[in-house]
mmCIF file of C-alpha atoms and ligand atoms in Angstrom:
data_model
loop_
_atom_site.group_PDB
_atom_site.id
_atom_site.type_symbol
_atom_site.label_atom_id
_atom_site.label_comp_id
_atom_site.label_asym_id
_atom_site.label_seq_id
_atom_site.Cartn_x
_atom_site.Cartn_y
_atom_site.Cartn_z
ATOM 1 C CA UNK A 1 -8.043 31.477 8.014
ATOM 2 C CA UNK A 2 -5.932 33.736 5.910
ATOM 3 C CA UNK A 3 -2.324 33.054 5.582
ATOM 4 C CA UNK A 4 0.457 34.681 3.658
ATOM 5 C CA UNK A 5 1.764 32.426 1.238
ATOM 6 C CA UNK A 6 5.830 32.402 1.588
ATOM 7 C CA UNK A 7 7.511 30.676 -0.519
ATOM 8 C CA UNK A 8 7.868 26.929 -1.713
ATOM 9 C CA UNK A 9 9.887 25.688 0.803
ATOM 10 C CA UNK A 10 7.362 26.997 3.695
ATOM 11 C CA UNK A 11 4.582 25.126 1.430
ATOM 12 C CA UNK A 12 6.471 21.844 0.735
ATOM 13 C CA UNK A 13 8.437 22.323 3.749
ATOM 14 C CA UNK A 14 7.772 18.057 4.995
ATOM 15 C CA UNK A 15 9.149 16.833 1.351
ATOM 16 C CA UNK A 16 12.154 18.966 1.496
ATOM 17 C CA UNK A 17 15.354 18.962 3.337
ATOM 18 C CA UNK A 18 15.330 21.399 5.718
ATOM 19 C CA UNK A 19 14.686 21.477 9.491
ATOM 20 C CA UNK A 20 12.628 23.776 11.966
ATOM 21 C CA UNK A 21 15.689 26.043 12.589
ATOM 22 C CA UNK A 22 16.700 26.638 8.863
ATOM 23 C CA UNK A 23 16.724 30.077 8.447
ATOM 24 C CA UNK A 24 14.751 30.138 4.624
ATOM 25 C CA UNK A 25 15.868 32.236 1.656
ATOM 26 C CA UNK A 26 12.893 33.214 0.122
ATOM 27 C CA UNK A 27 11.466 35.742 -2.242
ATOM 28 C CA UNK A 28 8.003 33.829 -1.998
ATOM 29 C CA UNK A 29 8.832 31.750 -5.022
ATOM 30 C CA UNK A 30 6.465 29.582 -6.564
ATOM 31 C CA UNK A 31 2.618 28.694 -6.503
ATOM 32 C CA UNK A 32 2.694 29.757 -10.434
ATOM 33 C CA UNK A 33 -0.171 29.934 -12.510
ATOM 34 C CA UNK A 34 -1.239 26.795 -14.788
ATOM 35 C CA UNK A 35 -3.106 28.004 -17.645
ATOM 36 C CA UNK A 36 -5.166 26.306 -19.831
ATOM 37 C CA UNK A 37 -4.928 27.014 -23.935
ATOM 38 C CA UNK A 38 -7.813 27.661 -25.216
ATOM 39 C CA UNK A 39 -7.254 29.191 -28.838
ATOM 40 C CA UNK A 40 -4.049 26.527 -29.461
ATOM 41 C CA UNK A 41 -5.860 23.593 -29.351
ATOM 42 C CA UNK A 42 -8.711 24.807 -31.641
ATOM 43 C CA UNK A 43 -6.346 25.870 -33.891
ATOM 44 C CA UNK A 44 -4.466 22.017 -34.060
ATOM 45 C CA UNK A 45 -7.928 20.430 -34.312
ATOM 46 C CA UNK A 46 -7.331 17.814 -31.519
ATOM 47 C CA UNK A 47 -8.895 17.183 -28.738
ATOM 48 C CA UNK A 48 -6.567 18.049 -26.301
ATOM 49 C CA UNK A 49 -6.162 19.775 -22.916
ATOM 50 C CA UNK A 50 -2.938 21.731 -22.600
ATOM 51 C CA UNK A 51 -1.984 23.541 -19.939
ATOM 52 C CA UNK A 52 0.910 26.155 -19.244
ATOM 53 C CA UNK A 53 2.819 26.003 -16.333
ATOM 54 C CA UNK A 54 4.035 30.174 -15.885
ATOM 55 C CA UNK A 55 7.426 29.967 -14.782
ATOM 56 C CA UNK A 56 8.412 33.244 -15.825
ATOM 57 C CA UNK A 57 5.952 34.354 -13.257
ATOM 58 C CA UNK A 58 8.569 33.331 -10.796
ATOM 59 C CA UNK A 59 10.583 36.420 -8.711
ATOM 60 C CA UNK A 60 13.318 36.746 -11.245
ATOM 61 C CA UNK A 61 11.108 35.525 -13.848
ATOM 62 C CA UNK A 62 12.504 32.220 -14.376
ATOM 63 C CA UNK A 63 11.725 28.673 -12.467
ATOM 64 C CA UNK A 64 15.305 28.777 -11.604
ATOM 65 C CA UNK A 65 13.958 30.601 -8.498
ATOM 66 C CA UNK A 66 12.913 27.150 -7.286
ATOM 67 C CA UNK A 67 15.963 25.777 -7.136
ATOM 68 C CA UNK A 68 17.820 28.773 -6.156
ATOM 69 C CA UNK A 69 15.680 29.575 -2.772
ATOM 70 C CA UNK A 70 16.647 25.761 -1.378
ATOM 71 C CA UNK A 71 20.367 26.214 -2.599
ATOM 72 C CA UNK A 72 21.069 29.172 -0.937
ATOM 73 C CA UNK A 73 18.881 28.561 2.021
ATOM 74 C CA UNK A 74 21.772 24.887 2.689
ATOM 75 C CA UNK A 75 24.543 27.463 1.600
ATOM 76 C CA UNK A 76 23.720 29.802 4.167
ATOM 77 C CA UNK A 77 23.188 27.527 6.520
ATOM 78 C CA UNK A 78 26.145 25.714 5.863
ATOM 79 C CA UNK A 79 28.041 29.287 6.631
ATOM 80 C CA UNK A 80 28.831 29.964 3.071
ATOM 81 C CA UNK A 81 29.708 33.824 2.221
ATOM 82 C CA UNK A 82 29.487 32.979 -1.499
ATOM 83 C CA UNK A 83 27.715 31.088 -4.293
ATOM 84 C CA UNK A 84 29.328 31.356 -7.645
ATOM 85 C CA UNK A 85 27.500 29.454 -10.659
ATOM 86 C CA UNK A 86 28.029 29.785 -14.759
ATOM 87 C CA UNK A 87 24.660 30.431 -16.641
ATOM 88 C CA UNK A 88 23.139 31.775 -19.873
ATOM 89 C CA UNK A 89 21.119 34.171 -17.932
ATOM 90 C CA UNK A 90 18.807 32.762 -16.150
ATOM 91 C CA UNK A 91 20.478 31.229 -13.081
ATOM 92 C CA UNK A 92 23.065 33.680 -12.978
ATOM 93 C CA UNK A 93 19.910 35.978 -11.991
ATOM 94 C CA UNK A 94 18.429 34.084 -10.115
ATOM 95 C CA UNK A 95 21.649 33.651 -7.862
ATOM 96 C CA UNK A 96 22.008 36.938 -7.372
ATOM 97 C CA UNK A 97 18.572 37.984 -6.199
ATOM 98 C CA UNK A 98 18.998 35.102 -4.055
ATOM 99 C CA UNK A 99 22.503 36.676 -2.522
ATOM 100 C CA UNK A 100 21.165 40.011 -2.283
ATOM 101 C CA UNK A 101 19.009 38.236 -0.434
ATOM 102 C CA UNK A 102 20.648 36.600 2.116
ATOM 103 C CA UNK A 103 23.268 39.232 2.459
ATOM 104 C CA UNK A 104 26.303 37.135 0.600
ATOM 105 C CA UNK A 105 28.727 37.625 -3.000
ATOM 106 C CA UNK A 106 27.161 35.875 -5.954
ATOM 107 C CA UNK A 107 29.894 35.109 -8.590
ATOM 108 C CA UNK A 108 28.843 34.790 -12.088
ATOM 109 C CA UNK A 109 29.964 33.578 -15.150
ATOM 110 C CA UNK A 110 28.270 33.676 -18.472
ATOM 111 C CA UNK A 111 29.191 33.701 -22.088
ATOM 112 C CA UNK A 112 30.260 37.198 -23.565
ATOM 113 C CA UNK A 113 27.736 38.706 -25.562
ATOM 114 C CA UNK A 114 25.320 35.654 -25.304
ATOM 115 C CA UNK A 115 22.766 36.137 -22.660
ATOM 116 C CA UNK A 116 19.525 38.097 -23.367
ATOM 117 C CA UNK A 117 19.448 41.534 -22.209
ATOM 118 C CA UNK A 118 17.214 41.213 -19.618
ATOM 119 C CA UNK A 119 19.195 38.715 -17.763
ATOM 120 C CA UNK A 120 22.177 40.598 -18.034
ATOM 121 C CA UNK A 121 20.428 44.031 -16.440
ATOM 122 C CA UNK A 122 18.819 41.852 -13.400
ATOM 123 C CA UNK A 123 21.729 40.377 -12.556
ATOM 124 C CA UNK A 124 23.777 43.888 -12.770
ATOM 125 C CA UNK A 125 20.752 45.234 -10.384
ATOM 126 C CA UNK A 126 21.018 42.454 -8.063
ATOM 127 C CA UNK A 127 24.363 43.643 -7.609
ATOM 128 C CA UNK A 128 26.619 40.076 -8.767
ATOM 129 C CA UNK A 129 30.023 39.937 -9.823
ATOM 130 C CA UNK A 130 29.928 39.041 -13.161
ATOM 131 C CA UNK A 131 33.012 37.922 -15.375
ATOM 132 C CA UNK A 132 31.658 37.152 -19.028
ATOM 133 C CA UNK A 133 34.267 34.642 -20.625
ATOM 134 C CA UNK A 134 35.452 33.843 -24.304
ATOM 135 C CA UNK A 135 33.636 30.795 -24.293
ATOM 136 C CA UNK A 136 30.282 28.725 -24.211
ATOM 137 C CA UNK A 137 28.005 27.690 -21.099
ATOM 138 C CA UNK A 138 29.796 24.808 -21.252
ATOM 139 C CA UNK A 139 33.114 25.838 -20.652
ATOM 140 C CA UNK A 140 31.854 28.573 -17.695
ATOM 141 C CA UNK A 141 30.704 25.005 -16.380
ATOM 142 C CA UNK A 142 34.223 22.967 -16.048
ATOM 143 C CA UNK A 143 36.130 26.465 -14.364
ATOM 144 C CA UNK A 144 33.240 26.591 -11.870
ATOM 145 C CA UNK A 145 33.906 23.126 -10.910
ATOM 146 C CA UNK A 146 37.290 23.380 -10.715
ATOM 147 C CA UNK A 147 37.421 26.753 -9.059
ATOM 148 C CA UNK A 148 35.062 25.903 -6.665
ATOM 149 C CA UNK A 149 38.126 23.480 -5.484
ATOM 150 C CA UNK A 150 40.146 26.556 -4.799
ATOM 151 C CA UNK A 151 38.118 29.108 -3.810
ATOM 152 C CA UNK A 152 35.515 29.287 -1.113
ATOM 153 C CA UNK A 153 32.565 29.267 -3.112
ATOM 154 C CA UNK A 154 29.579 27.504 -3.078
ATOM 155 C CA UNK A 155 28.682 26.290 -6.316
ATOM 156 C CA UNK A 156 24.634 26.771 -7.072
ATOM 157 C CA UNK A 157 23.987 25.336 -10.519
ATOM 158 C CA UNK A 158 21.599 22.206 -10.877
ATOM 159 C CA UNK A 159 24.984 19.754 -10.060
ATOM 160 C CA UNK A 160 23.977 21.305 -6.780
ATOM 161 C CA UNK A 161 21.601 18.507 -5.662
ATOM 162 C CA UNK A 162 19.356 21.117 -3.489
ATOM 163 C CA UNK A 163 18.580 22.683 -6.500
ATOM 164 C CA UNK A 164 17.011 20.059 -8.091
ATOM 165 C CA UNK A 165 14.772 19.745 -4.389
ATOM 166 C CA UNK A 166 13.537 22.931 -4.691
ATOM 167 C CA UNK A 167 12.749 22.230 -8.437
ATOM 168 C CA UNK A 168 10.810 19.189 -8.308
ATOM 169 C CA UNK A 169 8.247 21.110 -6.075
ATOM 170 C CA UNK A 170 6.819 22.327 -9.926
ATOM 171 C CA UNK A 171 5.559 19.145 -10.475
ATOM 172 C CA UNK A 172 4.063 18.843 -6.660
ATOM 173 C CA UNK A 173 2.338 22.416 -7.900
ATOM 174 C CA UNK A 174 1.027 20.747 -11.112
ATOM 175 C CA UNK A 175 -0.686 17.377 -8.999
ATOM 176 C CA UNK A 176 -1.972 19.839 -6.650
ATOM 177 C CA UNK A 177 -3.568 22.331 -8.958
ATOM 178 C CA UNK A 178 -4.722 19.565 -11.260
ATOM 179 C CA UNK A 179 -5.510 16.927 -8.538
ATOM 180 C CA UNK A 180 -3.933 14.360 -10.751
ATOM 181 C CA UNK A 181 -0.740 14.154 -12.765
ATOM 182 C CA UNK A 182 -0.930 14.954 -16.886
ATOM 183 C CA UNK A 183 -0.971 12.497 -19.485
ATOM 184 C CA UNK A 184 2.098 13.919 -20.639
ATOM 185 C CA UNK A 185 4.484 16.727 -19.347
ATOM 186 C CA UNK A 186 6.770 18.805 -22.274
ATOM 187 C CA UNK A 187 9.546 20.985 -21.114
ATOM 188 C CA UNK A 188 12.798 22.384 -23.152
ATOM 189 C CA UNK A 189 15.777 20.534 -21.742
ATOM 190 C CA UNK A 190 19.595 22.469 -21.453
ATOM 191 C CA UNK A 191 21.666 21.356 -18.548
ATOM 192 C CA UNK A 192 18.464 18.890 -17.846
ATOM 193 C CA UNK A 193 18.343 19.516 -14.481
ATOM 194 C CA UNK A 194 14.561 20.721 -14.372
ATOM 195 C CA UNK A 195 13.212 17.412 -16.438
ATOM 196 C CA UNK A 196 15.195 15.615 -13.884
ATOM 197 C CA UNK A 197 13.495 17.510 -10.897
ATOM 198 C CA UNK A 198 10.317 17.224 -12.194
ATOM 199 C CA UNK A 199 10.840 13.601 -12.707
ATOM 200 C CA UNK A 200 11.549 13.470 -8.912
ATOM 201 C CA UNK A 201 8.727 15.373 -8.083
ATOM 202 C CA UNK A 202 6.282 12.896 -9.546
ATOM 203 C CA UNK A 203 7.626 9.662 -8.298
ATOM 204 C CA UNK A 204 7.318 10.851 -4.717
ATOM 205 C CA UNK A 205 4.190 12.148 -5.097
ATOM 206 C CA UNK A 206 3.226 8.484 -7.247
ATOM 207 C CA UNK A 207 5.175 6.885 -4.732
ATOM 208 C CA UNK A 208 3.365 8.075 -1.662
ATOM 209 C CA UNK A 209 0.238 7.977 -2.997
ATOM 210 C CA UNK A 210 -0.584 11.905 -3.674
ATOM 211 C CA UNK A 211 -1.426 11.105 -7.849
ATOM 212 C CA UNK A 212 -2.205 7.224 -9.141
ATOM 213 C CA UNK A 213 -0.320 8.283 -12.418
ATOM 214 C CA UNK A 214 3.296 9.646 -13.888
ATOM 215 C CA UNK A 215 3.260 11.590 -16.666
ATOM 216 C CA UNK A 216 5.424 10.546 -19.878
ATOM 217 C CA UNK A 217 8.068 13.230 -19.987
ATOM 218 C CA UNK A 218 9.326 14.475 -23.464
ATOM 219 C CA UNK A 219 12.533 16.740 -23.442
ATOM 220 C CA UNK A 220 12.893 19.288 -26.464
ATOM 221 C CA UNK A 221 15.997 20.586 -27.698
ATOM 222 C CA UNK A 222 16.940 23.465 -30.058
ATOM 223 C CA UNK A 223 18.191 21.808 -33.180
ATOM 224 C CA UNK A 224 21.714 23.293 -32.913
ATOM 225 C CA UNK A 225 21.841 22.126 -28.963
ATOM 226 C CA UNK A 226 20.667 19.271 -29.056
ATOM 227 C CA UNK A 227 23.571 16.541 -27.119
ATOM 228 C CA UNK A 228 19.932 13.814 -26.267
ATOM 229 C CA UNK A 229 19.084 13.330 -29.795
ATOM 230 C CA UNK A 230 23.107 13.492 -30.792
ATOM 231 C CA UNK A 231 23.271 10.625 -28.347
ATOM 232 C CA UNK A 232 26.379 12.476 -27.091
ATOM 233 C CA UNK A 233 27.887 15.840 -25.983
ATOM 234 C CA UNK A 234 28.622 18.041 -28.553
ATOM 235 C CA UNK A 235 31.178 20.514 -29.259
ATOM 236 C CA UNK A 236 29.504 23.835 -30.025
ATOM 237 C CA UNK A 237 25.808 24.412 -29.543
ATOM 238 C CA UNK A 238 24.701 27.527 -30.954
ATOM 239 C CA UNK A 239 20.761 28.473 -30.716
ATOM 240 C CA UNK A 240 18.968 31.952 -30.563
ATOM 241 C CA UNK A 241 17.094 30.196 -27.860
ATOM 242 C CA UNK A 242 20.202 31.208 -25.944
ATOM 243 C CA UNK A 243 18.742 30.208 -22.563
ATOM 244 C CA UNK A 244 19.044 26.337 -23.671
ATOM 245 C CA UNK A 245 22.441 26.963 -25.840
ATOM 246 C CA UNK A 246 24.394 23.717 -24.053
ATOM 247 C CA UNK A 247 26.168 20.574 -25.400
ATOM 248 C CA UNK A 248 27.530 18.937 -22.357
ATOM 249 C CA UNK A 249 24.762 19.053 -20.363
ATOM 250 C CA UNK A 250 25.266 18.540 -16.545
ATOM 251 C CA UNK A 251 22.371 16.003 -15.281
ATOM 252 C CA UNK A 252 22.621 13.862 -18.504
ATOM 253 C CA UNK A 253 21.968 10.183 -16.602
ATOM 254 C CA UNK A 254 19.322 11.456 -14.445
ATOM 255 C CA UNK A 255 17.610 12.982 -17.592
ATOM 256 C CA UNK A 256 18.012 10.124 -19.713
ATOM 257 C CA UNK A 257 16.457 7.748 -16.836
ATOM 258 C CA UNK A 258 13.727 9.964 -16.893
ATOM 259 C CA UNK A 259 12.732 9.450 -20.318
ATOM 260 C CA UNK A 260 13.128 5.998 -20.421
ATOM 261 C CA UNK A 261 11.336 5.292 -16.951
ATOM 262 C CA UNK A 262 8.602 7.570 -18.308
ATOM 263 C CA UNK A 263 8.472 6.167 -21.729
ATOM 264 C CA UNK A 264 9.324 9.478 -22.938
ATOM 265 C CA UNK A 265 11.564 10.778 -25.958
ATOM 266 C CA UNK A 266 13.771 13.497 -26.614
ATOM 267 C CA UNK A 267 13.330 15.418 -29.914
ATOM 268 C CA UNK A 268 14.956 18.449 -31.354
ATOM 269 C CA UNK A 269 13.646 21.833 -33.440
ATOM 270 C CA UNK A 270 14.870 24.519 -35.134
ATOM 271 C CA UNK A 271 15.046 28.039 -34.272
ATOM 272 C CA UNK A 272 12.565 29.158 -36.527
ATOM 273 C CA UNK A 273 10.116 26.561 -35.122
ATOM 274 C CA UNK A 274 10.762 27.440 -31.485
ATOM 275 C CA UNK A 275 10.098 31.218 -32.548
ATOM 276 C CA UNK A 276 7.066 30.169 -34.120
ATOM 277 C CA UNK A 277 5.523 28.803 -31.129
ATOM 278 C CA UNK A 278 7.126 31.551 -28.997
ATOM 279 C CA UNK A 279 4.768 33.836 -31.092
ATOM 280 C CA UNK A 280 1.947 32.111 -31.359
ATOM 281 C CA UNK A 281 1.416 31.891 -27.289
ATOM 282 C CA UNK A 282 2.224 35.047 -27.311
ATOM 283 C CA UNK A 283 -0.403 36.416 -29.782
ATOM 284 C CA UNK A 284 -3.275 33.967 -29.537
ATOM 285 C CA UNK A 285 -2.702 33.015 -25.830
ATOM 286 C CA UNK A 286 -1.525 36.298 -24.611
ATOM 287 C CA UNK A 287 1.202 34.350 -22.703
ATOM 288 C CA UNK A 288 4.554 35.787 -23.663
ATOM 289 C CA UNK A 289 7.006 33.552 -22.605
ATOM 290 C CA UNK A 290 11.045 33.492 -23.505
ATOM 291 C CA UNK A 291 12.073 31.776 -27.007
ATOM 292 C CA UNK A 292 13.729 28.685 -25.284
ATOM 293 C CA UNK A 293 10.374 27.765 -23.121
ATOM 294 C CA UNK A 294 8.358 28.340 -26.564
ATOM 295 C CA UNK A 295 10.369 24.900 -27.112
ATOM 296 C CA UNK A 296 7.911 22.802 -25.212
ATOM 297 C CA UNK A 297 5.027 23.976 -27.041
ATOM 298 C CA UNK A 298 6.914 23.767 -30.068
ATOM 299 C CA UNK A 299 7.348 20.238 -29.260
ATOM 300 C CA UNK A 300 3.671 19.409 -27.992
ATOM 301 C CA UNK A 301 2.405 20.746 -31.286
ATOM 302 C CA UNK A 302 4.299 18.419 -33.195
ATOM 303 C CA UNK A 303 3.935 15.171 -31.319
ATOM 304 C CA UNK A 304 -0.346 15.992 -30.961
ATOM 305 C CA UNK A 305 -0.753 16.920 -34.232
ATOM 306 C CA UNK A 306 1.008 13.437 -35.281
ATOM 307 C CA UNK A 307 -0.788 11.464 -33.274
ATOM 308 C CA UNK A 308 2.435 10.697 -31.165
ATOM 309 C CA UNK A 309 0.474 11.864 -27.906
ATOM 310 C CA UNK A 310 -3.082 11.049 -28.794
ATOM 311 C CA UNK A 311 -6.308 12.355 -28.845
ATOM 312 C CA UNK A 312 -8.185 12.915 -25.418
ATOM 313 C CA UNK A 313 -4.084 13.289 -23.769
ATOM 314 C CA UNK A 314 -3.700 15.678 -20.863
ATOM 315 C CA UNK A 315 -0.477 17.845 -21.570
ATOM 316 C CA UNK A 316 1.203 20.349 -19.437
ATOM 317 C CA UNK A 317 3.815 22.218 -21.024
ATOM 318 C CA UNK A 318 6.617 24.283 -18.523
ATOM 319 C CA UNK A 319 7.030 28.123 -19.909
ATOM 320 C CA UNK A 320 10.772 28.123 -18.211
ATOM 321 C CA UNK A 321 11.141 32.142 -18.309
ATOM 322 C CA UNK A 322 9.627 35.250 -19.118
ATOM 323 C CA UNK A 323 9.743 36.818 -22.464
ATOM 324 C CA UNK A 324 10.171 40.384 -21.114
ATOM 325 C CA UNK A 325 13.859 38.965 -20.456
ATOM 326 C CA UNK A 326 14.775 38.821 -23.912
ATOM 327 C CA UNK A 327 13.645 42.316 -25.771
ATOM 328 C CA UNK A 328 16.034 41.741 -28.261
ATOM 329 C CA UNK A 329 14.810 38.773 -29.756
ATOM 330 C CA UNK A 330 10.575 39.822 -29.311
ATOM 331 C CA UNK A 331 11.809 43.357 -31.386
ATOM 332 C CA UNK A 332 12.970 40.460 -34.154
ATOM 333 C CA UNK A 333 10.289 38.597 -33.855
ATOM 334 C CA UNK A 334 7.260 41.662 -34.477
ATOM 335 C CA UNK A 335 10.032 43.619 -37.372
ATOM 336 C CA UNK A 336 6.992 43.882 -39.710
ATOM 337 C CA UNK A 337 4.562 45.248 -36.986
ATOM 338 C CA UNK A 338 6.605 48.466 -35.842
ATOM 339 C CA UNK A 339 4.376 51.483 -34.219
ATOM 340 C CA UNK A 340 3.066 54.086 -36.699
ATOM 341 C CA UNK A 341 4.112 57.732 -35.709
ATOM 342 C CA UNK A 342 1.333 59.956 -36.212
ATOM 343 C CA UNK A 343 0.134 63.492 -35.649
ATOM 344 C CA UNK A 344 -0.724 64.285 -32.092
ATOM 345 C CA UNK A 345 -4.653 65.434 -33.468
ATOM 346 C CA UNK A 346 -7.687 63.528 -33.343
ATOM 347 C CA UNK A 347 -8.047 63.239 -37.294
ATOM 348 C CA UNK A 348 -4.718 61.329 -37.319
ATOM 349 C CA UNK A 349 -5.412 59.179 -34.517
ATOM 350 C CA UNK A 350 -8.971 58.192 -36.081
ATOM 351 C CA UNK A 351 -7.322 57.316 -39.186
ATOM 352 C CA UNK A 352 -4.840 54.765 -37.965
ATOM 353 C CA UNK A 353 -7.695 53.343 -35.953
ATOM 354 C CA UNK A 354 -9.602 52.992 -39.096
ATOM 355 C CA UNK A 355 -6.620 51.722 -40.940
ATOM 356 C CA UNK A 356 -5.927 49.014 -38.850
ATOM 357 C CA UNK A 357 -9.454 47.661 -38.378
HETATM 358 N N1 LIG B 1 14.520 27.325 -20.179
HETATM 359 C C1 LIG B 1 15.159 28.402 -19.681
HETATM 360 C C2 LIG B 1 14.488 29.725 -19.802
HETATM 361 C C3 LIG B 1 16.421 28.259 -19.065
HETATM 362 O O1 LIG B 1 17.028 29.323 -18.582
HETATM 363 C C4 LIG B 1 17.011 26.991 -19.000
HETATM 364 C C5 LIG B 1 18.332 26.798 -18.402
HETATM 365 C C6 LIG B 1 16.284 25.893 -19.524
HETATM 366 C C7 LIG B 1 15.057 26.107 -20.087
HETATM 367 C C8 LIG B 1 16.810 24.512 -19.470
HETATM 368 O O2 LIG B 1 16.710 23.968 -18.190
HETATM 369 O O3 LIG B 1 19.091 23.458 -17.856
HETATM 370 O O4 LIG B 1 17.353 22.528 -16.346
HETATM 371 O O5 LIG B 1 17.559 21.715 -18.688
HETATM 372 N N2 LIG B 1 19.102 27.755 -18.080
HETATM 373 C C9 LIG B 1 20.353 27.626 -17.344
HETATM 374 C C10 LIG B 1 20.868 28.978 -16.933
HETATM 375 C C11 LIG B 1 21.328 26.725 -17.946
HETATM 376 O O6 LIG B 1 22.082 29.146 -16.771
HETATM 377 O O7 LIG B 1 20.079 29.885 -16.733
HETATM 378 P P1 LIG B 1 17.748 22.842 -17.734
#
């Protein structure tokens, strides 16, 4: 029988807190498409499968949708008129699709002149208040917490816990879709909420049976941001990977016991490294995913070509956003392949075919 699909929380609706008369927030979030590699690997040598999971296939083109359709969902139904959260771009969209939404005020804070342009034109669309500080994610972070204490807000970054709910429903996707869980499961790590949800995600599903296996889960970091391998906070993160540019990150315990119930690791790259592998999906993949998601493939890379995750390994790697949110950075990244201008005649056009062949 056919049926409509609706959203993640209709799908996972038995593993997730809400009742038969919660009125759901949805912009049918979700049911994302994994996607094998099939040039990558060849191109490593190893005999690997790796598989992308599409976030930036999501409504607002980020996986922050999952999280955001459960958080607003218990605001509303906890009588909230307003979600406030601070973001690099991603959430801050994300919340304020998911206001328009529900009919309620999304505040927004972000760091001036430090989100992708994308982000910032959704989240002007969706119709948000946004106040752009002097300062760093990190910063936007402590005055939402304490504001939230005076104002009456409800605050919808991952240190809301429904956020990380909605989130861990990825990795219930993955088991699904797969019918087991992956060897070994690479994401980019910021605030850590999502390598935290995921985490979540596959114990219930080990725990109750769904998948006989947990993935190991390795957390990459831009080498500038990068507060897990530090061992501590840190004082000013700067990355062009601007989604993931964070040094106090928010769910730091419940990402650390995820790597070391996993038997994970942490590890760090550079920019020029995550723009590599931003590229390279992008051109031999034809997946064109955001600079900081590139980071788990970045990461993958290295650890299979070492030998860290070995031969034979089943690796899913989460593409966090879309790269259509940050223009600025792809029109950086292809400077040396601009657009000939030609003559509008058939002679011209011929040529440049020719010339390019
Ligand atoms: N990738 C993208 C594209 C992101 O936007 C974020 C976080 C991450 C990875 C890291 O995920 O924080 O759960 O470890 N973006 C947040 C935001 C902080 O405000 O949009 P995390």
């Amino acid at each position: 029988m056919h049926k409509h699909y609706t959203g993640l929380i209709e799908r996972y609706k038995d593993r997730l807190p809400v009742s038969a008369t919660t009125r759901i927030i949805s912009l049918n979030e979700g049911n994302t498409p994994m996607i094998q590699l099939q040039n990558i690997p060849r191109m490593l040598g190893k005999d690997v499968d790796i598989y992308v999971k599409f976030e930036g296939l999501n409504p607002t083109g980020s996986f922050k949708d999952r999280g955001m359709t459960m958080a607003v969902t218990k605001a509303v139904e906890a009588g909230s008129q307003a979600i406030i959260c601070a973001s690099t771009g991603n959430t801050s969209a994300s919340a304020a699709a998911y206001a328009a939404r529900a009919g309620i005020k999304a505040f927004v804070l972000i760091p001036d002149g430090k989100i992708a342009l994308g982000k910032l034109a959704q989240t002007l669309m969706y119709n948000a208040t946004i106040i752009q500080i002097n300062g760093n994610f990190d910063q936007g972070m402590e005055l939402v917490k304490e504001v939230a204490n005076h104002a009456p807000v409800t605050i919808v970054n991952s240190i809301n816990p429904f956020r990380l709910e909605g989130q861990k429903t990825a990795a219930f996707e993955i088991v699904d879709d797969l019918g087991f869980a992956p060897d070994y499961h690479c994401l980019p790590v910021g605030n850590a909420g999502n390598i935290s949800a995921y985490w979540k995600g596959y114990k219930e599903y080990a725990t109750d049976r769904v998948c006989g296996n947990r993935p190991v889960m390795c957390g990459y970091q831009a080498a500038g941001a990068a507060p897990f391998i530090a061992g501590h906070p840190i004082e000013n993160p700067e990355t062009l990977a601007t989604a993931i540019r964070i040094g106090n990150p928010q769910s730091w315990d419940f990402a650390w016991a995820a790597q070391q119930e996993s038997g994970g690791w942490f590890d760090k790259f550079t920019d020029a490294e995550i723009l590599v592998a931003q590229k390279m999906l992008s051109q031999y993949e034809g997946v064109f995913c955001e600079p900081a998601s590139a980071t788990s493939l970045a990461g993958a890379m290295q650890d299979i070509q070492s030998g860290k995750i070995p031969e034979g390994s089943k690796i899913v790697c989460t593409l966090t956003g879309n790269g259509i949110k940050d223009p600025e950075i792809a029109m950086q990244q292809c400077a040396e392949s601009k657009p000939v201008t030609i003559d509008a005649d058939l002679d011209s056009v011929k040529r440049a075919i020719l010339d390019s062949l």
